[in-house]
Structure formats: structure tokens, C-alpha cells
PDB file of C-alpha atoms and ligand atoms in Angstrom:
ATOM      1  CA  MET A  19      42.474 -29.417  18.057  1.00  0.00           C
ATOM      2  CA  SER A  20      42.283 -33.023  16.841  1.00  0.00           C
ATOM      3  CA  LYS A  21      41.242 -33.452  13.250  1.00  0.00           C
ATOM      4  CA  ALA A  22      38.423 -35.767  14.318  1.00  0.00           C
ATOM      5  CA  MET A  23      36.943 -33.099  16.550  1.00  0.00           C
ATOM      6  CA  GLN A  24      33.795 -31.671  15.081  1.00  0.00           C
ATOM      7  CA  HIS A  25      32.599 -28.200  15.783  1.00  0.00           C
ATOM      8  CA  ALA A  26      28.957 -27.387  16.118  1.00  0.00           C
ATOM      9  CA  GLY A  27      28.645 -26.378  12.478  1.00  0.00           C
ATOM     10  CA  THR A  28      29.512 -29.842  11.194  1.00  0.00           C
ATOM     11  CA  VAL A  29      26.744 -31.818   9.536  1.00  0.00           C
ATOM     12  CA  PRO A  30      26.627 -35.390  10.928  1.00  0.00           C
ATOM     13  CA  SER A  31      26.429 -37.279   7.655  1.00  0.00           C
ATOM     14  CA  LEU A  32      27.000 -36.019   4.152  1.00  0.00           C
ATOM     15  CA  SER A  33      27.483 -39.544   2.805  1.00  0.00           C
ATOM     16  CA  GLU A  34      26.115 -40.481  -0.586  1.00  0.00           C
ATOM     17  CA  THR A  35      24.061 -43.358   0.849  1.00  0.00           C
ATOM     18  CA  PRO A  36      20.629 -43.191  -0.815  1.00  0.00           C
ATOM     19  CA  ARG A  37      17.920 -41.410   1.171  1.00  0.00           C
ATOM     20  CA  LEU A  38      14.530 -42.939   1.950  1.00  0.00           C
ATOM     21  CA  PHE A  39      12.950 -39.917   0.280  1.00  0.00           C
ATOM     22  CA  PRO A  40      14.490 -36.898  -1.455  1.00  0.00           C
ATOM     23  CA  SER A  41      16.495 -34.639   0.881  1.00  0.00           C
ATOM     24  CA  PRO A  42      14.909 -31.246   1.446  1.00  0.00           C
ATOM     25  CA  ARG A  43      16.394 -28.686  -0.916  1.00  0.00           C
ATOM     26  CA  TYR A  44      17.888 -25.529   0.467  1.00  0.00           C
ATOM     27  CA  PRO A  45      16.529 -22.427  -1.266  1.00  0.00           C
ATOM     28  CA  ALA A  46      18.671 -19.776  -2.937  1.00  0.00           C
ATOM     29  CA  VAL A  47      18.148 -16.131  -3.808  1.00  0.00           C
ATOM     30  CA  ALA A  48      19.333 -13.900  -6.627  1.00  0.00           C
ATOM     31  CA  VAL A  49      22.238 -11.476  -6.326  1.00  0.00           C
ATOM     32  CA  SER A  50      22.374  -8.152  -8.154  1.00  0.00           C
ATOM     33  CA  GLY A  51      24.851  -8.366 -11.045  1.00  0.00           C
ATOM     34  CA  GLU A  52      25.475 -12.132 -10.641  1.00  0.00           C
ATOM     35  CA  ASP A  53      24.206 -15.085 -12.653  1.00  0.00           C
ATOM     36  CA  ALA A  54      24.787 -17.500  -9.750  1.00  0.00           C
ATOM     37  CA  LEU A  55      22.309 -17.672  -6.892  1.00  0.00           C
ATOM     38  CA  TYR A  56      23.184 -17.272  -3.195  1.00  0.00           C
ATOM     39  CA  PRO A  57      22.333 -20.530  -1.373  1.00  0.00           C
ATOM     40  CA  ILE A  58      20.680 -20.116   2.020  1.00  0.00           C
ATOM     41  CA  HIS A  59      22.035 -22.018   5.013  1.00  0.00           C
ATOM     42  CA  ARG A  60      20.414 -20.626   8.185  1.00  0.00           C
ATOM     43  CA  VAL A  61      18.080 -17.747   8.975  1.00  0.00           C
ATOM     44  CA  PHE A  62      18.800 -15.855  12.194  1.00  0.00           C
ATOM     45  CA  CYS A  63      16.515 -13.019  13.306  1.00  0.00           C
ATOM     46  CA  VAL A  64      17.226 -10.261  15.827  1.00  0.00           C
ATOM     47  CA  GLY A  65      14.452  -9.306  18.251  1.00  0.00           C
ATOM     48  CA  ARG A  66      13.841  -5.692  19.354  1.00  0.00           C
ATOM     49  CA  ASN A  67      16.492  -3.799  17.442  1.00  0.00           C
ATOM     50  CA  TYR A  68      14.609  -0.490  17.116  1.00  0.00           C
ATOM     51  CA  ALA A  69      13.597   1.313  20.329  1.00  0.00           C
ATOM     52  CA  ASP A  70      10.306   2.608  18.842  1.00  0.00           C
ATOM     53  CA  HIS A  71       9.197  -0.898  17.857  1.00  0.00           C
ATOM     54  CA  ALA A  72      10.096  -2.333  21.286  1.00  0.00           C
ATOM     55  CA  ALA A  73       7.990   0.441  22.833  1.00  0.00           C
ATOM     56  CA  GLU A  74       4.959  -0.321  20.637  1.00  0.00           C
ATOM     57  CA  MET A  75       5.294  -3.973  21.742  1.00  0.00           C
ATOM     58  CA  GLY A  76       5.224  -2.846  25.371  1.00  0.00           C
ATOM     59  CA  VAL A  77       8.812  -3.807  26.134  1.00  0.00           C
ATOM     60  CA  GLU A  78      12.222  -2.154  26.225  1.00  0.00           C
ATOM     61  CA  VAL A  79      15.304  -2.831  24.139  1.00  0.00           C
ATOM     62  CA  ASP A  80      17.875  -4.836  26.070  1.00  0.00           C
ATOM     63  CA  ARG A  81      20.975  -2.639  25.714  1.00  0.00           C
ATOM     64  CA  GLU A  82      23.306  -5.319  27.094  1.00  0.00           C
ATOM     65  CA  ALA A  83      23.064  -7.677  24.133  1.00  0.00           C
ATOM     66  CA  PRO A  84      20.832  -8.500  21.183  1.00  0.00           C
ATOM     67  CA  PHE A  85      18.689 -11.641  21.287  1.00  0.00           C
ATOM     68  CA  TYR A  86      17.723 -13.990  18.491  1.00  0.00           C
ATOM     69  CA  PHE A  87      15.247 -16.473  17.126  1.00  0.00           C
ATOM     70  CA  LEU A  88      15.576 -18.607  14.011  1.00  0.00           C
ATOM     71  CA  LYS A  89      13.517 -19.556  10.999  1.00  0.00           C
ATOM     72  CA  ASP A  90      14.010 -22.578   8.785  1.00  0.00           C
ATOM     73  CA  ALA A  91      15.796 -21.882   5.499  1.00  0.00           C
ATOM     74  CA  GLN A  92      12.811 -23.519   3.795  1.00  0.00           C
ATOM     75  CA  ALA A  93      10.604 -20.710   5.162  1.00  0.00           C
ATOM     76  CA  ILE A  94      12.217 -18.260   2.693  1.00  0.00           C
ATOM     77  CA  VAL A  95      10.150 -17.109  -0.283  1.00  0.00           C
ATOM     78  CA  ASP A  96      11.135 -14.769  -3.097  1.00  0.00           C
ATOM     79  CA  SER A  97      10.013 -11.193  -3.304  1.00  0.00           C
ATOM     80  CA  GLY A  98       7.013 -10.893  -5.617  1.00  0.00           C
ATOM     81  CA  SER A  99       5.372 -14.060  -4.312  1.00  0.00           C
ATOM     82  CA  THR A 100       1.724 -14.459  -3.417  1.00  0.00           C
ATOM     83  CA  ILE A 101       1.408 -16.465  -0.191  1.00  0.00           C
ATOM     84  CA  ALA A 102      -1.706 -17.837   1.442  1.00  0.00           C
ATOM     85  CA  TYR A 103      -2.917 -16.241   4.675  1.00  0.00           C
ATOM     86  CA  PRO A 104      -1.340 -18.675   7.167  1.00  0.00           C
ATOM     87  CA  PRO A 105      -3.216 -21.100   9.437  1.00  0.00           C
ATOM     88  CA  GLY A 106      -3.714 -20.658  13.182  1.00  0.00           C
ATOM     89  CA  THR A 107      -3.757 -16.869  13.337  1.00  0.00           C
ATOM     90  CA  ALA A 108      -6.182 -13.962  13.276  1.00  0.00           C
ATOM     91  CA  ASN A 109      -3.429 -11.334  13.576  1.00  0.00           C
ATOM     92  CA  TYR A 110      -0.907 -11.819  10.771  1.00  0.00           C
ATOM     93  CA  HIS A 111       1.696  -9.026  10.722  1.00  0.00           C
ATOM     94  CA  TYR A 112       4.400  -7.668   8.433  1.00  0.00           C
ATOM     95  CA  GLU A 113       7.818  -6.625   9.791  1.00  0.00           C
ATOM     96  CA  MET A 114      10.081  -4.782   7.333  1.00  0.00           C
ATOM     97  CA  GLU A 115      13.776  -5.570   7.896  1.00  0.00           C
ATOM     98  CA  LEU A 116      17.325  -5.157   6.609  1.00  0.00           C
ATOM     99  CA  VAL A 117      18.777  -8.619   5.917  1.00  0.00           C
ATOM    100  CA  ILE A 118      22.504  -9.356   6.212  1.00  0.00           C
ATOM    101  CA  ALA A 119      23.850 -12.114   3.915  1.00  0.00           C
ATOM    102  CA  LEU A 120      27.134 -13.656   5.071  1.00  0.00           C
ATOM    103  CA  GLY A 121      29.749 -14.762   2.559  1.00  0.00           C
ATOM    104  CA  ARG A 122      32.543 -16.071   4.811  1.00  0.00           C
ATOM    105  CA  SER A 123      32.927 -18.328   7.823  1.00  0.00           C
ATOM    106  CA  VAL A 124      33.470 -16.407  11.047  1.00  0.00           C
ATOM    107  CA  PHE A 125      33.730 -17.520  14.661  1.00  0.00           C
ATOM    108  CA  ARG A 126      34.430 -15.110  17.548  1.00  0.00           C
ATOM    109  CA  ALA A 127      34.826 -12.377  14.945  1.00  0.00           C
ATOM    110  CA  THR A 128      36.496  -9.025  15.481  1.00  0.00           C
ATOM    111  CA  ALA A 129      34.709  -6.015  14.014  1.00  0.00           C
ATOM    112  CA  GLU A 130      37.043  -6.141  11.007  1.00  0.00           C
ATOM    113  CA  GLU A 131      36.373  -9.860  10.451  1.00  0.00           C
ATOM    114  CA  ALA A 132      32.636  -9.276  10.815  1.00  0.00           C
ATOM    115  CA  GLU A 133      32.725  -6.521   8.227  1.00  0.00           C
ATOM    116  CA  ARG A 134      34.614  -8.737   5.764  1.00  0.00           C
ATOM    117  CA  ALA A 135      32.163 -11.600   6.351  1.00  0.00           C
ATOM    118  CA  ILE A 136      29.182  -9.536   5.165  1.00  0.00           C
ATOM    119  CA  PHE A 137      28.625 -10.509   1.525  1.00  0.00           C
ATOM    120  CA  GLY A 138      25.674  -8.234   0.970  1.00  0.00           C
ATOM    121  CA  TYR A 139      22.348  -6.817   2.089  1.00  0.00           C
ATOM    122  CA  ALA A 140      18.720  -7.290   1.099  1.00  0.00           C
ATOM    123  CA  ALA A 141      15.254  -6.038   1.950  1.00  0.00           C
ATOM    124  CA  GLY A 142      13.199  -8.672   3.780  1.00  0.00           C
ATOM    125  CA  LEU A 143       9.923  -9.298   5.567  1.00  0.00           C
ATOM    126  CA  ASP A 144       9.730 -11.177   8.880  1.00  0.00           C
ATOM    127  CA  MET A 145       6.095 -12.286   8.607  1.00  0.00           C
ATOM    128  CA  THR A 146       4.656 -12.973  12.047  1.00  0.00           C
ATOM    129  CA  ARG A 147       1.595 -14.617  13.592  1.00  0.00           C
ATOM    130  CA  ARG A 148       1.456 -11.877  16.237  1.00  0.00           C
ATOM    131  CA  ASP A 149      -1.297 -13.440  18.341  1.00  0.00           C
ATOM    132  CA  LEU A 150       0.695 -16.679  18.672  1.00  0.00           C
ATOM    133  CA  GLN A 151       3.947 -14.814  19.381  1.00  0.00           C
ATOM    134  CA  LEU A 152       2.369 -12.680  22.122  1.00  0.00           C
ATOM    135  CA  ASP A 153       0.632 -15.705  23.650  1.00  0.00           C
ATOM    136  CA  ALA A 154       3.975 -17.529  23.771  1.00  0.00           C
ATOM    137  CA  ARG A 155       5.680 -14.473  25.223  1.00  0.00           C
ATOM    138  CA  ALA A 156       3.057 -14.177  27.971  1.00  0.00           C
ATOM    139  CA  LYS A 157       3.475 -17.854  28.854  1.00  0.00           C
ATOM    140  CA  GLN A 158       7.308 -17.636  28.635  1.00  0.00           C
ATOM    141  CA  ARG A 159       7.328 -20.204  25.864  1.00  0.00           C
ATOM    142  CA  PRO A 160       9.425 -20.214  22.660  1.00  0.00           C
ATOM    143  CA  TRP A 161       8.249 -18.047  19.755  1.00  0.00           C
ATOM    144  CA  ASP A 162       8.358 -20.718  17.052  1.00  0.00           C
ATOM    145  CA  LEU A 163       4.617 -20.894  16.351  1.00  0.00           C
ATOM    146  CA  GLY A 164       4.513 -17.129  15.955  1.00  0.00           C
ATOM    147  CA  LYS A 165       7.680 -16.741  13.931  1.00  0.00           C
ATOM    148  CA  ASN A 166       8.858 -19.934  12.230  1.00  0.00           C
ATOM    149  CA  PHE A 167       6.221 -21.198   9.817  1.00  0.00           C
ATOM    150  CA  GLU A 168       5.988 -21.820   6.083  1.00  0.00           C
ATOM    151  CA  ALA A 169       6.669 -18.787   3.873  1.00  0.00           C
ATOM    152  CA  SER A 170       7.317 -16.582   6.926  1.00  0.00           C
ATOM    153  CA  ALA A 171      10.529 -15.020   5.585  1.00  0.00           C
ATOM    154  CA  VAL A 172      10.396 -13.008   2.361  1.00  0.00           C
ATOM    155  CA  MET A 173      13.507 -11.740   0.685  1.00  0.00           C
ATOM    156  CA  ALA A 174      14.418  -9.535  -2.275  1.00  0.00           C
ATOM    157  CA  LEU A 175      17.606 -10.012  -4.266  1.00  0.00           C
ATOM    158  CA  ILE A 176      20.912  -9.372  -2.505  1.00  0.00           C
ATOM    159  CA  THR A 177      23.033  -6.320  -3.292  1.00  0.00           C
ATOM    160  CA  PRO A 178      26.768  -6.927  -2.715  1.00  0.00           C
ATOM    161  CA  ALA A 179      28.143  -4.985   0.263  1.00  0.00           C
ATOM    162  CA  SER A 180      30.703  -3.352  -2.047  1.00  0.00           C
ATOM    163  CA  GLU A 181      27.808  -1.546  -3.774  1.00  0.00           C
ATOM    164  CA  VAL A 182      26.098  -0.401  -0.558  1.00  0.00           C
ATOM    165  CA  VAL A 183      27.052   2.849   1.163  1.00  0.00           C
ATOM    166  CA  LYS A 184      27.856   2.546   4.874  1.00  0.00           C
ATOM    167  CA  ILE A 185      24.770   1.421   6.772  1.00  0.00           C
ATOM    168  CA  GLY A 186      23.076   4.319   8.576  1.00  0.00           C
ATOM    169  CA  PRO A 187      21.445   7.074   6.515  1.00  0.00           C
ATOM    170  CA  GLN A 188      19.246   4.767   4.433  1.00  0.00           C
ATOM    171  CA  ARG A 189      15.493   5.117   4.807  1.00  0.00           C
ATOM    172  CA  ILE A 190      13.659   1.864   5.588  1.00  0.00           C
ATOM    173  CA  SER A 191       9.926   1.932   4.908  1.00  0.00           C
ATOM    174  CA  LEU A 192       6.932  -0.290   4.252  1.00  0.00           C
ATOM    175  CA  LEU A 193       3.691   0.350   2.413  1.00  0.00           C
ATOM    176  CA  VAL A 194       0.465  -1.651   2.507  1.00  0.00           C
ATOM    177  CA  ASN A 195      -1.740  -1.007  -0.549  1.00  0.00           C
ATOM    178  CA  GLY A 196       0.275   2.180  -1.122  1.00  0.00           C
ATOM    179  CA  ASP A 197      -0.098   3.595   2.425  1.00  0.00           C
ATOM    180  CA  VAL A 198       3.117   4.132   4.415  1.00  0.00           C
ATOM    181  CA  ARG A 199       3.029   2.077   7.627  1.00  0.00           C
ATOM    182  CA  GLN A 200       6.693   1.885   8.656  1.00  0.00           C
ATOM    183  CA  ASP A 201       9.150   4.726   8.107  1.00  0.00           C
ATOM    184  CA  ALA A 202      12.553   4.909   9.791  1.00  0.00           C
ATOM    185  CA  HIS A 203      16.269   4.979   9.038  1.00  0.00           C
ATOM    186  CA  LEU A 204      18.917   2.297   9.455  1.00  0.00           C
ATOM    187  CA  SER A 205      20.707   4.682  11.838  1.00  0.00           C
ATOM    188  CA  ASP A 206      17.838   3.831  14.244  1.00  0.00           C
ATOM    189  CA  LEU A 207      19.169   0.257  14.571  1.00  0.00           C
ATOM    190  CA  VAL A 208      20.221  -0.345  18.189  1.00  0.00           C
ATOM    191  CA  TRP A 209      22.738  -3.014  17.089  1.00  0.00           C
ATOM    192  CA  SER A 210      24.527  -2.399  13.786  1.00  0.00           C
ATOM    193  CA  PRO A 211      25.168  -5.215  11.289  1.00  0.00           C
ATOM    194  CA  VAL A 212      28.830  -5.469  12.354  1.00  0.00           C
ATOM    195  CA  GLU A 213      27.891  -5.522  16.054  1.00  0.00           C
ATOM    196  CA  ILE A 214      25.326  -8.255  15.385  1.00  0.00           C
ATOM    197  CA  VAL A 215      27.814 -10.451  13.494  1.00  0.00           C
ATOM    198  CA  VAL A 216      30.454  -9.952  16.223  1.00  0.00           C
ATOM    199  CA  HIS A 217      27.962 -10.941  18.915  1.00  0.00           C
ATOM    200  CA  LEU A 218      26.252 -13.824  17.103  1.00  0.00           C
ATOM    201  CA  SER A 219      29.642 -15.332  16.132  1.00  0.00           C
ATOM    202  CA  ARG A 220      30.393 -15.911  19.820  1.00  0.00           C
ATOM    203  CA  PHE A 221      27.603 -18.505  19.827  1.00  0.00           C
ATOM    204  CA  TYR A 222      27.678 -19.994  16.318  1.00  0.00           C
ATOM    205  CA  HIS A 223      30.233 -20.912  13.695  1.00  0.00           C
ATOM    206  CA  LEU A 224      28.710 -18.537  11.164  1.00  0.00           C
ATOM    207  CA  ALA A 225      29.050 -19.626   7.562  1.00  0.00           C
ATOM    208  CA  PRO A 226      28.423 -18.512   3.992  1.00  0.00           C
ATOM    209  CA  GLY A 227      24.688 -18.725   3.336  1.00  0.00           C
ATOM    210  CA  ASP A 228      23.698 -17.572   6.810  1.00  0.00           C
ATOM    211  CA  LEU A 229      21.171 -14.720   6.773  1.00  0.00           C
ATOM    212  CA  ILE A 230      20.446 -12.351   9.629  1.00  0.00           C
ATOM    213  CA  TYR A 231      17.140 -10.442   9.712  1.00  0.00           C
ATOM    214  CA  THR A 232      18.075  -7.379  11.764  1.00  0.00           C
ATOM    215  CA  GLY A 233      14.741  -6.407  13.344  1.00  0.00           C
ATOM    216  CA  THR A 234      11.896  -4.071  12.429  1.00  0.00           C
ATOM    217  CA  PRO A 235      11.105  -0.410  13.130  1.00  0.00           C
ATOM    218  CA  ALA A 236       7.833   0.835  14.626  1.00  0.00           C
ATOM    219  CA  GLY A 237       4.565   0.596  12.729  1.00  0.00           C
ATOM    220  CA  VAL A 238       3.982  -3.143  12.500  1.00  0.00           C
ATOM    221  CA  GLY A 239       0.411  -4.144  11.772  1.00  0.00           C
ATOM    222  CA  ALA A 240      -2.005  -6.732  10.494  1.00  0.00           C
ATOM    223  CA  VAL A 241      -2.661  -7.637   6.868  1.00  0.00           C
ATOM    224  CA  ALA A 242      -5.537  -9.460   5.185  1.00  0.00           C
ATOM    225  CA  ALA A 243      -6.101 -11.459   2.018  1.00  0.00           C
ATOM    226  CA  GLY A 244      -5.745  -9.200  -1.003  1.00  0.00           C
ATOM    227  CA  ASP A 245      -3.246  -6.812   0.607  1.00  0.00           C
ATOM    228  CA  VAL A 246      -0.130  -5.843  -1.327  1.00  0.00           C
ATOM    229  CA  ILE A 247       3.000  -5.182   0.735  1.00  0.00           C
ATOM    230  CA  ARG A 248       6.037  -3.286  -0.518  1.00  0.00           C
ATOM    231  CA  GLY A 249       9.148  -2.694   1.585  1.00  0.00           C
ATOM    232  CA  GLU A 250      11.938  -0.334   0.584  1.00  0.00           C
ATOM    233  CA  ILE A 251      15.466   0.391   1.771  1.00  0.00           C
ATOM    234  CA  ASP A 252      17.470   3.081  -0.036  1.00  0.00           C
ATOM    235  CA  GLY A 253      20.014   1.496  -2.371  1.00  0.00           C
ATOM    236  CA  LEU A 254      18.522  -2.023  -2.242  1.00  0.00           C
ATOM    237  CA  ALA A 255      15.937  -3.814  -4.358  1.00  0.00           C
ATOM    238  CA  PRO A 256      12.417  -3.526  -2.879  1.00  0.00           C
ATOM    239  CA  VAL A 257      10.679  -6.538  -1.350  1.00  0.00           C
ATOM    240  CA  GLU A 258       7.090  -7.224  -2.407  1.00  0.00           C
ATOM    241  CA  LEU A 259       4.454  -9.652  -1.200  1.00  0.00           C
ATOM    242  CA  VAL A 260       0.798 -10.302  -1.981  1.00  0.00           C
ATOM    243  CA  ILE A 261      -1.404 -11.944   0.662  1.00  0.00           C
ATOM    244  CA  GLY A 262      -3.628 -14.632  -0.791  1.00  0.00           C
ATOM    245  CA  ALA A 263      -6.754 -16.250   0.614  1.00  0.00           C
ATOM    246  CA  ALA A 264      -6.457 -18.645   3.558  1.00  0.00           C
ATOM    247  CA  GLU A 265      -6.164 -22.289   2.523  1.00  0.00           C
TER     248      GLU A 265
HETATM  249 MN1  LIG B  23      11.393  -9.202  13.164  1.00  0.00          MN
END
């Protein structure tokens, strides 16, 4: 391959020429046991990765391959935040998810390469404007309005993969104001973290800083201003969110 050839992961201009206005800053999240933060590059999300959740949405899991949507890195907010009830929706939902944080570049990864590329795991919330997502789905339009909006991805601190037991037996659960709404195990994942990284790396030059939200179990539901959300995965830091008033 010629040195001038750029792959799809190459940024067009990183020159130091002054910008017309300040460049957007990429967010970063804390890592357990580390002083340095983990900078976020891209946010991939897997759709329908638990059979029970697909069923409650009136669809089936596609067993041939996972599918994806993306959120902007700037949509990430820290666990413990209070975020305003978002505009344009009357059916704002939580989705509790295991988040994969990549620490190495991988392209067309083998299972072994995928495993090595996983830097760590975190508890996350894929906040969703369900009415807009379902309207888009019905009209066969993209999901962006329902999924990719400000503060729509919440994330707790990352635990290094070396400190996490093999993904499977961990309980994944979510409480709203102390009531359990989602309760499953990571062994219920249709596509495992390694399988997801192997598959996604056929389509993207995955890189350090890339996050993958791995889908939510059954029990999704609406929240309102004043609600307190807490999501837990055994062995990981919990993710917490408070819903504020609409702006
Ligand atoms: Mn989701």
C-alpha cells in the first residue's frame, strides 16, 4: 500500500492552521486505578442484542449479524450528572448497557486480536427518545433523532479488562427511584464483546478511544423529571443519572 494512501480512519487535516472558532473538544472518562483519563473517539451502539428486549420491541434478533448505530462522542456525559429532559419527545427511555472501551487499533480482527483490543468495560446508559426512534423505524428512516442527541450517552468509569472476570455470569440491572426495572445477565447477550469487535472491525478501522454500547436487556421504560436512575453490572462501577426539568 502506498504511503500516501489514506484509510478511512484518517482525519483529513490535523494541521496547526488557526481555526475560525475553537475546535470541539473530545470528552474523556475516568479509569479505575489510573490518574489519566480515557479519551473518547467514537461511540458505536449495537441494536437488539438481547432476545427479550427485541421481543418487547416487537421485533426479532437478527442471528446472522449484529447491526449498529452511532452517537457523537460529544453526547457522552459522566455518571452522576443531572441532565435536562430532552426536547422533541414525550417518551424518553433508559437503556442499561455494558460498554466496551477499546485500547488498540484493530482492523479485520481475529478473536484473539479482538480480545487484546478491549481495554476495559463500563456501565452505560443509551438514553433514547423512543417515540422518535419508533417513528423513524416505521418510516424506514435513520434513528438519529431518537438515538443521537445531546447527553444521550451516559458512562461510568472504566474498569480495565484485566480486572474483570470473563464476561457472562455478571448481573446487569437498572433501578428507577429504587425500583428494579431491568434485570438480566451478560450471558444473555446474543453477540459477545469479542464477537462484536470481530464483526465491527470488518467495517471500520477501530481505534483506541472507540466505545461500543452493547445493547440493552428487556424492561426499558420511560422516565420523567425528578427520576433517579442507577444501573449496575457486577464488578463494574455503577452508572447514575438524574433527570432534570425540560429546558
Ligand atoms: Mn441501546
